Coordinates of C-alpha atoms in Angstrom, one line a residue:
Chain V
M1 CA 0.0 0.3 -0.5
I2 CA 2.5 2.7 1.0
R3 CA 6.2 2.6 -0.7
R4 CA 8.7 2.4 2.2
N5 CA 11.9 2.5 -0.8
W6 CA 12.3 5.0 -3.3
S7 CA 15.2 6.0 -5.7
A8 CA 16.2 9.0 -5.2
N9 CA 14.5 10.6 -8.8
E10 CA 11.9 8.8 -8.3
A11 CA 10.7 10.8 -5.9
D12 CA 10.7 13.8 -6.7
E13 CA 7.6 12.7 -8.4
W14 CA 4.5 13.7 -6.9
T15 CA 2.5 10.4 -6.0
K16 CA -0.3 10.1 -3.9
E17 CA 2.0 9.1 -0.5
D18 CA 2.5 13.2 -0.9
W19 CA -1.3 13.3 -1.9
I20 CA -1.8 11.5 1.5
A21 CA 0.4 13.8 4.2
I22 CA -0.9 16.6 2.0
I23 CA -4.6 15.8 2.9
L24 CA -4.0 14.7 6.4
S25 CA -1.7 17.0 7.9
P26 CA -3.9 19.9 8.5
A27 CA -6.4 17.1 10.3
C28 CA -3.6 16.2 12.2
Y29 CA -3.4 19.9 13.2
V30 CA -7.0 20.3 13.5
L31 CA -7.1 17.0 15.7
V32 CA -4.4 17.4 18.1
T33 CA -5.1 21.7 18.7
L34 CA -9.2 20.9 19.3
G35 CA -8.1 17.5 21.5
A36 CA -5.4 18.9 23.9
A37 CA -7.8 21.6 24.8
L38 CA -10.5 20.1 25.1
S39 CA -9.0 16.6 27.1
I40 CA -7.5 19.5 29.5
L41 CA -11.0 20.7 30.7
L42 CA -11.9 16.8 30.5
Q43 CA -14.3 16.0 27.8
V44 CA -14.3 12.9 26.4
S45 CA -14.7 13.5 22.8
G46 CA -11.4 15.8 23.4
Y47 CA -10.2 12.2 24.8
I48 CA -10.9 11.1 21.1
M49 CA -9.7 13.9 19.1
L50 CA -6.2 13.4 21.1
A51 CA -6.2 9.6 20.4
I52 CA -7.4 10.1 17.2
G53 CA -5.0 12.8 15.8
I54 CA -2.0 11.1 17.0
V55 CA -1.7 8.6 15.1
L56 CA -2.6 10.7 12.0
T57 CA 0.7 12.4 12.9
I58 CA 2.3 9.0 13.3
L59 CA 1.0 7.7 10.2
V60 CA 2.2 10.7 7.6
H61 CA 5.4 11.0 9.4
L62 CA 5.3 7.0 8.5
V63 CA 4.3 7.4 4.8
I64 CA 6.1 10.9 3.9
D65 CA 9.5 10.6 5.7
P66 CA 11.7 7.8 3.6
K67 CA 10.0 9.7 0.4
L68 CA 11.5 13.4 2.4
K69 CA 14.5 11.3 2.9
A70 CA 15.5 9.8 -0.4
I71 CA 14.9 13.8 -2.1
S72 CA 17.0 15.2 0.8
N73 CA 20.4 13.0 -0.1
E74 CA 18.7 13.8 -4.3
Y75 CA 19.0 17.1 -4.0
E76 CA 22.1 17.4 -1.7
T77 CA 24.8 16.4 -4.5
K78 CA 23.2 19.4 -6.9
Q79 CA 23.2 21.4 -4.0
Q80 CA 26.7 23.6 -4.8
T81 CA 26.3 23.9 -8.1
Y82 CA 22.7 25.5 -7.9
L83 CA 24.3 27.9 -5.6
Q84 CA 27.1 28.5 -7.1
E85 CA 24.2 29.8 -10.0
L86 CA 22.4 31.9 -7.1
E87 CA 25.9 33.8 -5.8
A88 CA 26.4 34.2 -10.2
K89 CA 23.3 35.9 -10.5
V90 CA 23.1 38.2 -7.4
R91 CA 26.9 39.9 -8.6
W92 CA 24.9 40.0 -11.9
E93 CA 27.9 37.7 -13.5
T94 CA 25.1 35.0 -15.4
T95 CA 24.4 38.7 -18.1
K96 CA 28.6 39.0 -18.1
K97 CA 28.8 34.8 -18.9
N98 CA 26.7 35.3 -22.0
T99 CA 28.0 38.4 -23.9
S100 CA 31.5 37.4 -23.7
Chain E
M1 CA 2.5 47.0 40.1
A2 CA 4.8 44.3 41.4
V3 CA 6.8 44.4 44.3
F4 CA 10.0 42.5 42.4
T5 CA 12.2 40.2 45.7
F6 CA 15.7 39.1 45.3
L7 CA 15.0 36.0 44.0
D8 CA 12.8 37.9 40.3
W9 CA 15.5 39.7 40.2
F10 CA 17.6 36.5 40.4
W11 CA 15.4 35.2 37.5
V12 CA 16.0 37.7 35.4
G13 CA 19.6 37.6 35.2
L14 CA 20.4 35.2 34.6
F15 CA 18.3 34.8 31.6
L16 CA 19.9 38.0 30.6
L17 CA 23.1 36.2 31.2
L18 CA 22.5 32.9 28.9
M19 CA 20.8 35.4 25.7
L20 CA 23.8 38.1 25.8
G21 CA 26.5 34.2 26.2
S22 CA 25.0 33.3 23.1
G23 CA 26.0 36.0 20.8
I24 CA 29.6 36.1 22.4
L25 CA 29.8 32.1 21.5
F26 CA 28.4 32.4 18.2
Y27 CA 29.6 35.7 17.0
R28 CA 33.2 33.5 15.1
L29 CA 31.0 31.5 13.4
G30 CA 28.3 35.0 12.8
K31 CA 31.0 36.3 11.1
R32 CA 32.6 34.1 8.2
S33 CA 30.2 35.1 5.6
E34 CA 26.8 36.2 4.5
S35 CA 25.1 32.0 4.3
D36 CA 26.5 32.1 8.1
F37 CA 25.0 35.6 9.7
F38 CA 22.4 35.3 7.4
L39 CA 21.3 31.3 7.8
A40 CA 23.8 29.9 9.8
G41 CA 25.8 28.3 6.8
R42 CA 22.5 26.7 5.6
G43 CA 23.6 23.4 8.2
L44 CA 20.5 23.0 10.7
P45 CA 18.8 20.1 12.5
W46 CA 15.6 19.9 12.1
W47 CA 14.9 21.2 15.9
L48 CA 16.5 23.8 15.6
P49 CA 14.6 26.3 12.8
A50 CA 11.7 24.0 14.7
S51 CA 11.8 25.9 17.4
S52 CA 12.9 30.0 16.0
V53 CA 10.1 28.8 14.4
Y54 CA 8.2 28.5 17.4
A55 CA 9.7 31.2 20.4
T56 CA 8.9 33.9 17.6
H57 CA 5.5 33.3 16.6
T58 CA 5.3 33.5 20.2
A59 CA 5.5 37.1 20.9
T60 CA 4.5 39.5 24.1
D61 CA 1.3 40.7 22.2
T62 CA 0.2 37.0 20.9
P63 CA -1.4 36.0 24.0
M64 CA -3.1 39.5 24.6
W65 CA -4.6 38.4 21.3
I66 CA -5.5 35.3 22.4
T67 CA -7.1 35.7 25.4
G68 CA -8.6 38.9 23.3
V69 CA -10.2 35.7 21.2
I70 CA -11.3 33.0 23.9
Y71 CA -12.4 35.6 26.3
K72 CA -14.8 36.9 23.4
N73 CA -15.6 33.8 22.2
G74 CA -15.5 30.8 24.2
M75 CA -13.7 27.7 22.6
A76 CA -14.1 29.0 19.5
G77 CA -12.1 32.0 19.3
I78 CA -9.2 28.9 18.7
W79 CA -9.8 28.9 14.9
Y80 CA -8.1 32.0 14.5
T81 CA -5.1 30.7 15.8
F82 CA -5.5 28.3 12.7
F83 CA -4.0 31.3 10.4
C84 CA -0.2 29.1 10.7
G85 CA -2.6 26.1 9.5
W86 CA -0.9 26.8 6.2
A87 CA 2.1 25.5 7.8
A88 CA 0.7 22.2 7.6
I89 CA 0.7 21.7 3.6
S90 CA 3.4 24.1 3.4
A91 CA 5.5 21.6 5.1
F92 CA 5.4 18.9 2.1
V93 CA 5.1 20.7 -0.7
S94 CA 5.8 24.8 -1.0
T95 CA 8.5 24.6 1.6
R96 CA 10.0 21.9 -0.3
I97 CA 9.8 23.6 -3.6
F98 CA 11.4 27.5 -2.2
R99 CA 14.1 24.9 0.7
R100 CA 15.2 23.8 -3.3
S101 CA 15.1 27.1 -4.8
L102 CA 17.9 28.2 -2.3
A103 CA 17.1 31.4 -2.1
Y104 CA 18.3 33.3 0.7
T105 CA 14.9 35.7 1.2
Q106 CA 11.5 35.5 -0.6
A107 CA 12.4 38.6 -2.3
E108 CA 14.9 36.3 -4.5
W109 CA 12.7 33.9 -4.9
N110 CA 11.4 35.9 -7.6
V111 CA 14.5 35.9 -9.5
V112 CA 14.5 32.3 -9.3
R113 CA 11.3 31.6 -10.4
F114 CA 10.7 34.0 -13.2
T115 CA 12.9 36.2 -15.3
G116 CA 13.8 40.3 -17.5
L117 CA 13.2 43.6 -15.4
G118 CA 9.0 41.9 -14.0
S119 CA 10.9 39.6 -11.7
E120 CA 13.3 42.8 -10.9
L121 CA 11.1 45.4 -10.3
L122 CA 9.3 42.7 -7.9
R123 CA 12.6 41.3 -6.3
G124 CA 12.9 45.4 -5.3
W125 CA 9.6 46.1 -4.3
M126 CA 9.3 43.0 -1.6
A127 CA 12.6 43.8 -0.2
G128 CA 11.6 47.1 0.2
W129 CA 8.1 46.1 1.8
Q130 CA 9.4 43.5 4.2
F131 CA 12.3 46.2 5.3
F132 CA 9.4 48.2 6.4
M133 CA 7.3 45.6 7.2
N134 CA 9.8 44.0 10.1
M135 CA 10.8 47.6 11.3
F136 CA 7.0 47.6 12.0
V137 CA 7.0 44.2 13.4
L138 CA 9.3 45.4 16.3
G139 CA 8.2 48.5 16.2
W140 CA 4.4 47.1 17.2
V141 CA 6.2 44.2 19.5
G142 CA 8.7 47.2 20.6
I143 CA 5.2 48.5 22.6
A144 CA 3.2 45.6 23.7
M145 CA 6.9 45.2 25.8
G146 CA 7.0 49.0 27.2
R147 CA 2.5 48.3 28.1
V148 CA 3.8 44.5 30.0
C149 CA 6.7 47.1 31.5
E150 CA 4.4 50.0 32.2
Y151 CA 1.4 47.9 33.2
L152 CA 4.1 46.0 36.6
F153 CA 6.9 48.8 37.4
A154 CA 4.7 52.0 36.1
W155 CA 8.0 52.5 33.4
P156 CA 7.2 54.9 30.6
T157 CA 5.8 53.6 28.0
W158 CA 9.4 54.4 26.3
I159 CA 11.6 52.3 28.4
G160 CA 10.4 48.9 28.2
L161 CA 10.3 49.1 24.1
V162 CA 14.3 50.5 24.7
V163 CA 15.9 49.1 26.6
F164 CA 14.5 45.7 25.9
S165 CA 15.9 46.0 21.8
L166 CA 18.6 47.2 23.0
L167 CA 20.0 44.5 24.7
C168 CA 18.5 41.9 21.7
A169 CA 20.0 43.7 19.9
I170 CA 23.8 42.9 21.2
Y171 CA 23.2 38.8 20.2
V172 CA 22.1 39.6 17.2
L173 CA 24.5 41.6 16.3
A174 CA 27.7 40.1 17.7
A175 CA 26.0 36.0 15.9
G176 CA 23.7 37.4 13.5
Y177 CA 21.2 34.7 12.9
W178 CA 23.5 32.3 14.6
G179 CA 22.6 33.8 18.0
V180 CA 19.4 34.7 16.7
V181 CA 18.2 31.0 16.3
M182 CA 20.9 29.1 19.6
A183 CA 18.9 31.7 21.3
D184 CA 15.6 31.5 20.0
F185 CA 15.9 27.0 21.5
Q186 CA 16.9 29.0 24.8
Q187 CA 13.4 30.5 24.8
G188 CA 11.0 28.6 23.6
V189 CA 11.7 25.5 26.4
I190 CA 11.6 28.2 28.3
A191 CA 8.6 30.2 27.2
F192 CA 6.9 26.9 26.8
L193 CA 7.6 25.3 30.4
V194 CA 5.9 28.6 31.2
I195 CA 3.3 28.8 29.4
I196 CA 2.0 26.1 30.5
I197 CA 3.0 26.7 34.3
V198 CA 0.7 30.2 34.8
S199 CA -1.2 28.2 32.7
V200 CA -1.8 25.3 35.1
W201 CA -1.7 28.0 38.3
G202 CA -4.1 29.8 36.5
I203 CA -6.8 26.6 35.5
H204 CA -6.2 25.7 39.4
I205 CA -6.8 28.6 41.5
A206 CA -10.4 28.8 38.8
G207 CA -11.6 25.5 40.6
G208 CA -9.3 22.9 38.2
P209 CA -11.2 21.7 34.7
T210 CA -14.4 20.9 36.7
G211 CA -14.9 24.1 38.3
I212 CA -14.6 26.1 35.2
L213 CA -16.8 24.0 34.0
D214 CA -19.3 24.3 37.7
K215 CA -18.5 27.9 36.9
L216 CA -19.3 28.1 33.7
A217 CA -22.5 25.6 34.1
V218 CA -23.4 28.7 36.5
L219 CA -23.2 31.5 33.8
G220 CA -25.1 30.1 31.7
E221 CA -22.3 30.3 29.9
L222 CA -20.6 26.1 29.1
D223 CA -21.2 26.9 25.8
R224 CA -18.1 27.7 25.4
I225 CA -16.1 24.8 25.2
N226 CA -17.7 23.7 21.9
P227 CA -15.3 24.8 19.5
F228 CA -17.8 24.8 17.3
A229 CA -20.1 27.9 18.3
F230 CA -20.6 29.8 15.8
T231 CA -23.1 32.4 15.2
G232 CA -25.2 31.7 12.6
W233 CA -24.0 31.0 8.3
W234 CA -23.9 34.7 7.6
S235 CA -24.1 36.9 10.7
G236 CA -23.0 37.5 13.6
D237 CA -19.7 37.9 15.7
F238 CA -18.0 35.0 14.0
P239 CA -20.8 32.9 11.5
I240 CA -20.0 30.0 9.7
A241 CA -19.0 31.8 6.4
W242 CA -16.2 33.4 8.1
F243 CA -14.8 30.2 9.1
I244 CA -15.2 27.8 6.5
T245 CA -13.6 31.1 4.6
M246 CA -10.7 31.4 7.3
M247 CA -9.7 27.8 6.7
M248 CA -9.5 28.0 3.3
I249 CA -7.5 31.1 3.8
A250 CA -4.9 29.2 5.8
F251 CA -4.5 25.3 5.3
L252 CA -4.9 25.7 1.1
G253 CA -2.6 28.9 1.8
G254 CA 0.2 26.0 1.7
F255 CA 0.6 25.5 -1.1
G256 CA 1.6 28.9 -2.4
M257 CA 4.7 30.8 -1.0
G258 CA 3.7 34.4 1.2
T259 CA -0.5 33.8 1.3
T260 CA 0.3 34.7 5.4
I261 CA 3.1 36.8 6.4
D262 CA 4.6 34.7 8.9
W263 CA 6.3 33.2 5.1
Y264 CA 8.1 35.2 5.2
V265 CA 9.7 34.9 8.4
E266 CA 10.0 31.0 7.7
A267 CA 11.6 30.8 4.4
Q268 CA 14.9 32.0 6.8
R269 CA 14.4 29.0 8.7
I270 CA 13.2 26.9 6.3
Q271 CA 16.8 28.3 3.6
S272 CA 18.9 27.5 7.1
A273 CA 17.8 24.2 7.7
K274 CA 20.2 21.2 5.5
T275 CA 17.8 19.1 4.1
V276 CA 14.7 19.5 1.7
R277 CA 14.0 16.7 4.9
D278 CA 14.7 19.5 7.9
A279 CA 13.1 22.1 6.7
S280 CA 9.5 19.8 6.7
Y281 CA 9.8 19.3 9.5
S282 CA 11.4 22.3 11.1
I283 CA 8.7 23.8 9.8
W284 CA 6.0 21.4 10.8
W285 CA 6.6 20.3 14.5
G286 CA 6.8 24.1 14.9
T287 CA 3.9 25.6 13.6
I288 CA 2.1 22.6 15.7
I289 CA 4.0 23.7 18.9
G290 CA 2.4 26.7 19.0
L291 CA -0.5 25.0 18.1
V292 CA -0.1 23.5 21.4
R293 CA 0.1 25.7 23.7
N294 CA -2.8 28.2 22.1
S295 CA -4.7 25.0 23.7
V296 CA -3.2 25.1 26.9
W297 CA -4.1 28.9 27.0
A298 CA -7.0 29.3 26.0
V299 CA -7.7 26.4 28.2
A300 CA -6.2 29.2 31.2
I301 CA -8.1 32.0 28.9
L302 CA -11.4 30.8 30.1
A303 CA -10.5 29.7 33.8
F304 CA -9.0 33.9 33.7
F305 CA -13.1 34.6 32.2
V306 CA -14.9 32.6 35.0
L307 CA -12.7 34.4 37.3
F308 CA -13.8 37.3 35.7
P309 CA -16.7 37.2 33.3
A310 CA -17.8 40.4 32.8
I311 CA -15.0 42.6 31.7
T312 CA -16.6 45.0 28.9
D313 CA -13.3 46.5 27.6
Q314 CA -11.2 44.8 25.0
S315 CA -7.3 46.3 26.5
E316 CA -8.7 44.7 29.7
Y317 CA -9.7 42.0 29.7
E318 CA -6.4 41.1 26.9
M319 CA -4.4 41.2 29.6
G320 CA -5.8 38.5 31.2
W321 CA -3.4 35.8 30.7
F322 CA -0.7 38.4 32.1
R323 CA -2.5 39.0 35.0
L324 CA -3.5 34.8 36.6
G325 CA 0.8 34.8 36.2
F326 CA 0.8 38.8 38.0
D327 CA -1.5 38.3 40.3
Y328 CA -1.2 34.5 41.4
L329 CA 1.6 32.9 40.7
P330 CA 3.5 32.6 44.2
A331 CA 6.4 34.9 45.8
G332 CA 10.0 34.1 43.9
M333 CA 8.1 32.8 40.7
L334 CA 7.1 36.0 40.0
G335 CA 11.2 37.4 38.0
F336 CA 11.0 33.5 37.0
F337 CA 7.5 34.9 34.6
F338 CA 9.0 38.2 33.2
A339 CA 12.1 36.8 32.8
A340 CA 10.1 33.8 30.2
I341 CA 8.2 36.9 29.2
L342 CA 11.4 39.0 27.9
A343 CA 12.1 34.7 26.6
I344 CA 9.7 35.4 24.2
H345 CA 9.5 39.4 23.7
L346 CA 13.7 38.5 22.7
S347 CA 12.7 35.5 20.2
T348 CA 10.9 37.9 18.4
I349 CA 12.8 41.0 18.6
S350 CA 16.3 39.0 16.8
S351 CA 14.2 37.2 14.4
H352 CA 12.6 40.3 12.8
L353 CA 16.1 42.4 13.6
N354 CA 18.0 39.6 11.6
L355 CA 15.1 39.2 9.0
G356 CA 14.7 42.8 8.4
A357 CA 18.6 42.9 7.4
L358 CA 18.7 39.9 5.5
Y359 CA 16.8 42.0 2.5
A360 CA 18.2 44.9 3.1
T361 CA 21.6 43.1 2.9
R362 CA 21.1 40.3 0.2
D363 CA 18.5 42.1 -1.9
L364 CA 19.4 45.7 -2.0
Y365 CA 22.7 46.1 -0.8
Q366 CA 24.3 43.4 -2.5
H367 CA 22.4 42.9 -5.3
Y368 CA 21.7 46.8 -6.6
V369 CA 24.8 48.8 -5.1
N370 CA 27.4 46.7 -4.8
P371 CA 27.0 43.1 -6.1
K372 CA 31.0 42.3 -6.2
A373 CA 30.8 43.2 -2.2
S374 CA 32.9 40.6 -0.3
E375 CA 31.5 38.3 2.7
K376 CA 32.9 40.9 5.6
R377 CA 31.9 43.9 3.8
L378 CA 28.0 41.9 3.8
V379 CA 28.1 41.0 7.2
Q380 CA 29.5 44.6 7.6
V381 CA 25.9 46.1 5.4
G382 CA 24.0 43.2 7.6
R383 CA 25.2 44.2 11.5
I384 CA 24.3 47.9 9.9
S385 CA 20.9 47.0 8.8
T386 CA 20.7 45.5 11.6
G387 CA 20.9 49.1 13.2
I388 CA 19.5 50.9 11.1
L389 CA 15.7 49.0 11.8
L390 CA 16.6 48.7 15.6
L391 CA 15.8 52.9 15.6
G392 CA 13.6 52.9 13.3
S393 CA 11.5 50.4 16.0
F394 CA 11.9 53.0 18.4
F395 CA 9.6 55.6 15.9
Y396 CA 7.2 53.4 15.3
G397 CA 7.1 52.1 18.8
L398 CA 6.6 55.3 19.3
I399 CA 4.1 56.5 16.5
M400 CA 1.7 53.6 17.1
E401 CA -0.8 53.8 18.5
D402 CA -1.7 56.4 15.4
I403 CA -0.5 53.7 12.2
T404 CA -1.9 51.1 13.7
S405 CA -5.2 50.9 11.9
W406 CA -4.0 52.4 8.7
L407 CA -0.5 49.9 9.7
I408 CA -3.6 46.7 9.8
F409 CA -5.2 47.8 6.3
A410 CA -1.2 46.8 4.9
L411 CA -1.6 43.4 6.4
W412 CA -5.1 42.6 5.2
I413 CA -4.8 43.4 2.0
M414 CA -1.2 41.1 2.0
A415 CA -3.9 38.3 3.2
A416 CA -6.5 39.4 0.5
G417 CA -6.4 40.2 -3.6
I418 CA -2.9 38.3 -4.0
W419 CA -3.7 35.4 -1.8
L420 CA -3.9 33.4 -4.2
P421 CA -1.4 34.3 -7.6
N422 CA 0.5 33.2 -4.2
I423 CA -0.3 30.2 -5.1
L424 CA -1.1 30.1 -8.9
Q425 CA 3.1 31.5 -8.8
V426 CA 3.5 28.0 -7.7
V427 CA 1.3 25.9 -8.9
W428 CA 1.1 27.3 -12.2
W429 CA 3.1 27.6 -15.3
R430 CA 1.6 30.1 -17.4
F431 CA 1.6 32.9 -14.6
N432 CA 4.1 34.6 -15.1
A433 CA 6.0 38.0 -12.9
W434 CA 4.3 40.8 -14.7
G435 CA 0.6 38.7 -13.5
Y436 CA 2.1 39.0 -10.2
L437 CA 2.9 42.2 -10.6
S438 CA -0.1 43.4 -11.9
S439 CA -1.9 41.5 -8.6
W440 CA 0.1 44.1 -5.8
I441 CA -1.0 46.7 -8.0
A442 CA -4.4 46.5 -8.3
N443 CA -5.0 44.6 -4.6
L444 CA -3.2 47.8 -3.6
G445 CA -6.4 50.0 -5.7
F446 CA -9.5 47.2 -4.6
S447 CA -8.5 47.9 -1.3
W448 CA -8.6 50.8 -0.3
L449 CA -11.5 51.1 -2.9
V450 CA -13.9 48.0 -1.4
V451 CA -12.8 48.6 2.7
W452 CA -12.5 52.7 3.3
I453 CA -14.0 55.1 0.0
L454 CA -16.7 53.3 -1.2
P455 CA -17.9 52.9 2.7
E456 CA -17.5 56.0 3.6
L457 CA -19.0 57.3 0.6
N458 CA -21.9 55.2 1.5
L459 CA -22.2 53.4 -1.9
I460 CA -21.7 49.7 -0.7
P461 CA -22.1 48.9 2.9
H462 CA -19.7 48.1 5.5
L463 CA -18.7 45.2 4.4
L464 CA -18.2 42.2 6.9
D465 CA -14.1 40.5 6.7
Y466 CA -14.9 37.5 4.7
Q467 CA -17.0 39.5 2.3
Q468 CA -13.7 41.9 1.8
F469 CA -11.3 39.2 1.3
W470 CA -13.8 37.6 -1.6
I471 CA -14.7 40.5 -3.3
L472 CA -11.5 41.4 -2.9
M473 CA -9.6 37.7 -4.7
I474 CA -12.5 38.6 -7.5
L475 CA -11.8 42.0 -8.5
G476 CA -7.7 41.0 -8.7
A477 CA -8.4 38.1 -10.3
M478 CA -10.2 40.3 -13.4
V479 CA -6.7 41.9 -13.3
Y480 CA -3.9 39.9 -13.5
F481 CA -5.3 37.0 -15.2
P482 CA -6.3 38.7 -18.3
V483 CA -2.6 40.9 -17.6
T484 CA -1.0 37.2 -17.6
L485 CA -2.3 35.8 -20.1
L486 CA -1.7 39.0 -22.6
T487 CA 1.8 39.4 -22.3
K488 CA 4.7 37.1 -22.6
S489 CA 4.9 33.5 -20.6
E490 CA 8.6 33.0 -19.3
P491 CA 11.2 32.0 -21.8
M492 CA 10.7 28.2 -22.0
D493 CA 14.4 28.0 -21.2
H494 CA 14.4 29.4 -17.6
L495 CA 11.3 27.2 -16.8
V496 CA 12.5 24.4 -17.5
H497 CA 15.9 25.3 -15.5
Y498 CA 13.2 26.0 -12.8
Y499 CA 11.0 23.2 -13.2
V500 CA 14.6 20.7 -13.6
M501 CA 15.7 22.2 -9.3
S502 CA 12.2 22.9 -7.9
R503 CA 10.1 19.8 -8.7
P504 CA 7.2 22.3 -8.0
I505 CA 4.0 20.9 -7.6
G506 CA 0.7 21.4 -9.6
W507 CA 0.3 22.7 -13.9
W508 CA 3.4 22.9 -15.0
G509 CA 2.7 20.2 -18.4
P510 CA 4.2 22.2 -21.2
V511 CA 7.3 23.0 -18.8
R512 CA 7.8 19.5 -18.1
R513 CA 7.4 18.0 -21.7
E514 CA 10.0 20.1 -22.9
A515 CA 12.6 19.5 -20.0
E516 CA 12.1 15.3 -21.1
R517 CA 12.5 16.1 -24.8
R518 CA 14.9 17.9 -23.7
G519 CA 16.8 15.0 -22.3
L520 CA 16.6 16.4 -18.9
I521 CA 13.9 14.2 -17.3
M522 CA 13.2 10.7 -18.8
S523 CA 9.6 9.9 -18.7
N524 CA 9.5 8.1 -15.8
G525 CA 10.6 11.1 -13.8
E526 CA 14.1 10.4 -13.3
A527 CA 16.5 13.5 -14.3
M528 CA 19.0 12.7 -16.6
P529 CA 23.0 12.3 -15.5
G530 CA 24.1 15.8 -15.5
A531 CA 21.2 17.6 -15.9
D532 CA 21.6 20.5 -13.3
Q533 CA 24.6 22.2 -15.6
A534 CA 22.3 21.4 -19.1
S535 CA 19.0 23.2 -17.6
R536 CA 20.9 26.4 -17.1
P537 CA 19.1 29.4 -19.2
S538 CA 21.8 30.9 -21.8
D539 CA 20.0 34.4 -22.5
T540 CA 17.2 34.8 -20.5
Y541 CA 19.1 37.2 -17.3
P542 CA 18.6 41.1 -17.5
K543 CA 22.2 43.1 -18.0
A544 CA 23.4 44.7 -15.1
P545 CA 23.0 48.1 -13.7

């Protein structure tokens, strides 16, 4: 159901794992926030919301973490090149290179 | 007026020593380069920027504001605190895309995503606007501290504003972002602990959770614990229409960049994280810790409500959480509480001092004034900019009451008409610099008309917030969609380069196909070896000034 192993380049694509995280993540925020407040007020609904919120939080991270690791590993290999380009851009050097 | 014992002053002194120590300890790291002074060398593990996200967004005025909405609306008021909900989606979408762009600031991102004159105009405008906004926030938060000190010690307001901002400036000037983020970690821990202690103490004073519920029942206000107690579909203080609009703005805003004012602060934290994964988690966890804090606060404010249920003056009930601490904490804890308020205060001040200086240094000085500046010179300019921001914040703080309504209006226009363009710039390949620029200009004009001028002339009624939002969004779209479609798309070279680097989400079909056609990405999404080199733009950048 949920993919745990990613090659670096495959992880760059937007897949169902991303959409699971995108959809569940706001639910985590709402359930944990309301659940915590209502739990302090000893409301049963608060305990239920907080428990579901924590379970969803764990689920989101289980789903997305392998993918984020793969993306990070892959991107770090290219980062230095992109940083050099950015520095050239802020120093207006791209134009000079192109025109020279 | 509070009376401090020796133990109280001991806590305050110890805390200030810790903070100033951050500046001395990290002085050598901060001065190494521009990247160190503003991004801690892009090498932080996720929990450090996460604590900074939390600490920065716990400002002196935050408990006042949250107390205000909870005291007025009960637990339903907690929805107002979800303005930070954009982080839920952003952590896995726009944070990831922005981190891959490597732009120091949101202003710089404009020249990564767009190109040509339009992108430079956007960069210049956004850098100037953000420099001003950071100065304004510094003044706003500083004067809130001035009022707390006035309440506590009967000091003139300017003393609280000036003294603590000056102390904070010492470690920001010395160590830059290294000092900010290390101090934020300590401040975040201290602030979170004390918020819990004071809130639990306040709940205890009100009779504990059951005592609060019993007293709410006696007052006939039990509905105040219901987070869904709205005032109807369309009208009242808190209609469902406003709730839905607010949640849409908050959560869907996570697909874009700059959909809330907080984005600009988080952008710096995102880039300081050492990897894409660290950036995502820093935003996600930093925000949810803030939301849990809001939960604890909300119950403490209900405790304050049952203790003092009849306050009608907003400025009085907004001080409710502070009163729980200062009026009820035992002797010796008062100084600890004040030290925590200082932690809350300094974390916000330090972040905005460094962030404003980043825009001034990277986007204005380096890019437009002295592109060949050395790293040493850039750190110097960073420090000078920090000093200018500090002085400007004193000026704004002292005139704040006169300009507050105007500036709230200025913040509102940032949220309404450009909310959708801020998303479109991320998710739609065809949206160009001229479309984005026109959305800012159109929004400025329409906001004045819809919010102030037309209602004053009795040409339209005064509209509710959610009505203003939708009208401004529609009016803006009538300008920026035609402008986008009637002007050229960004050059394909530039878009392909951006796509291969950032891998944005959304409608990027033509760009992706072109990247595949050029062999930069294989059809299954795999990047070809050397794709980052081959996709560089060849002739799309404007000439140097």
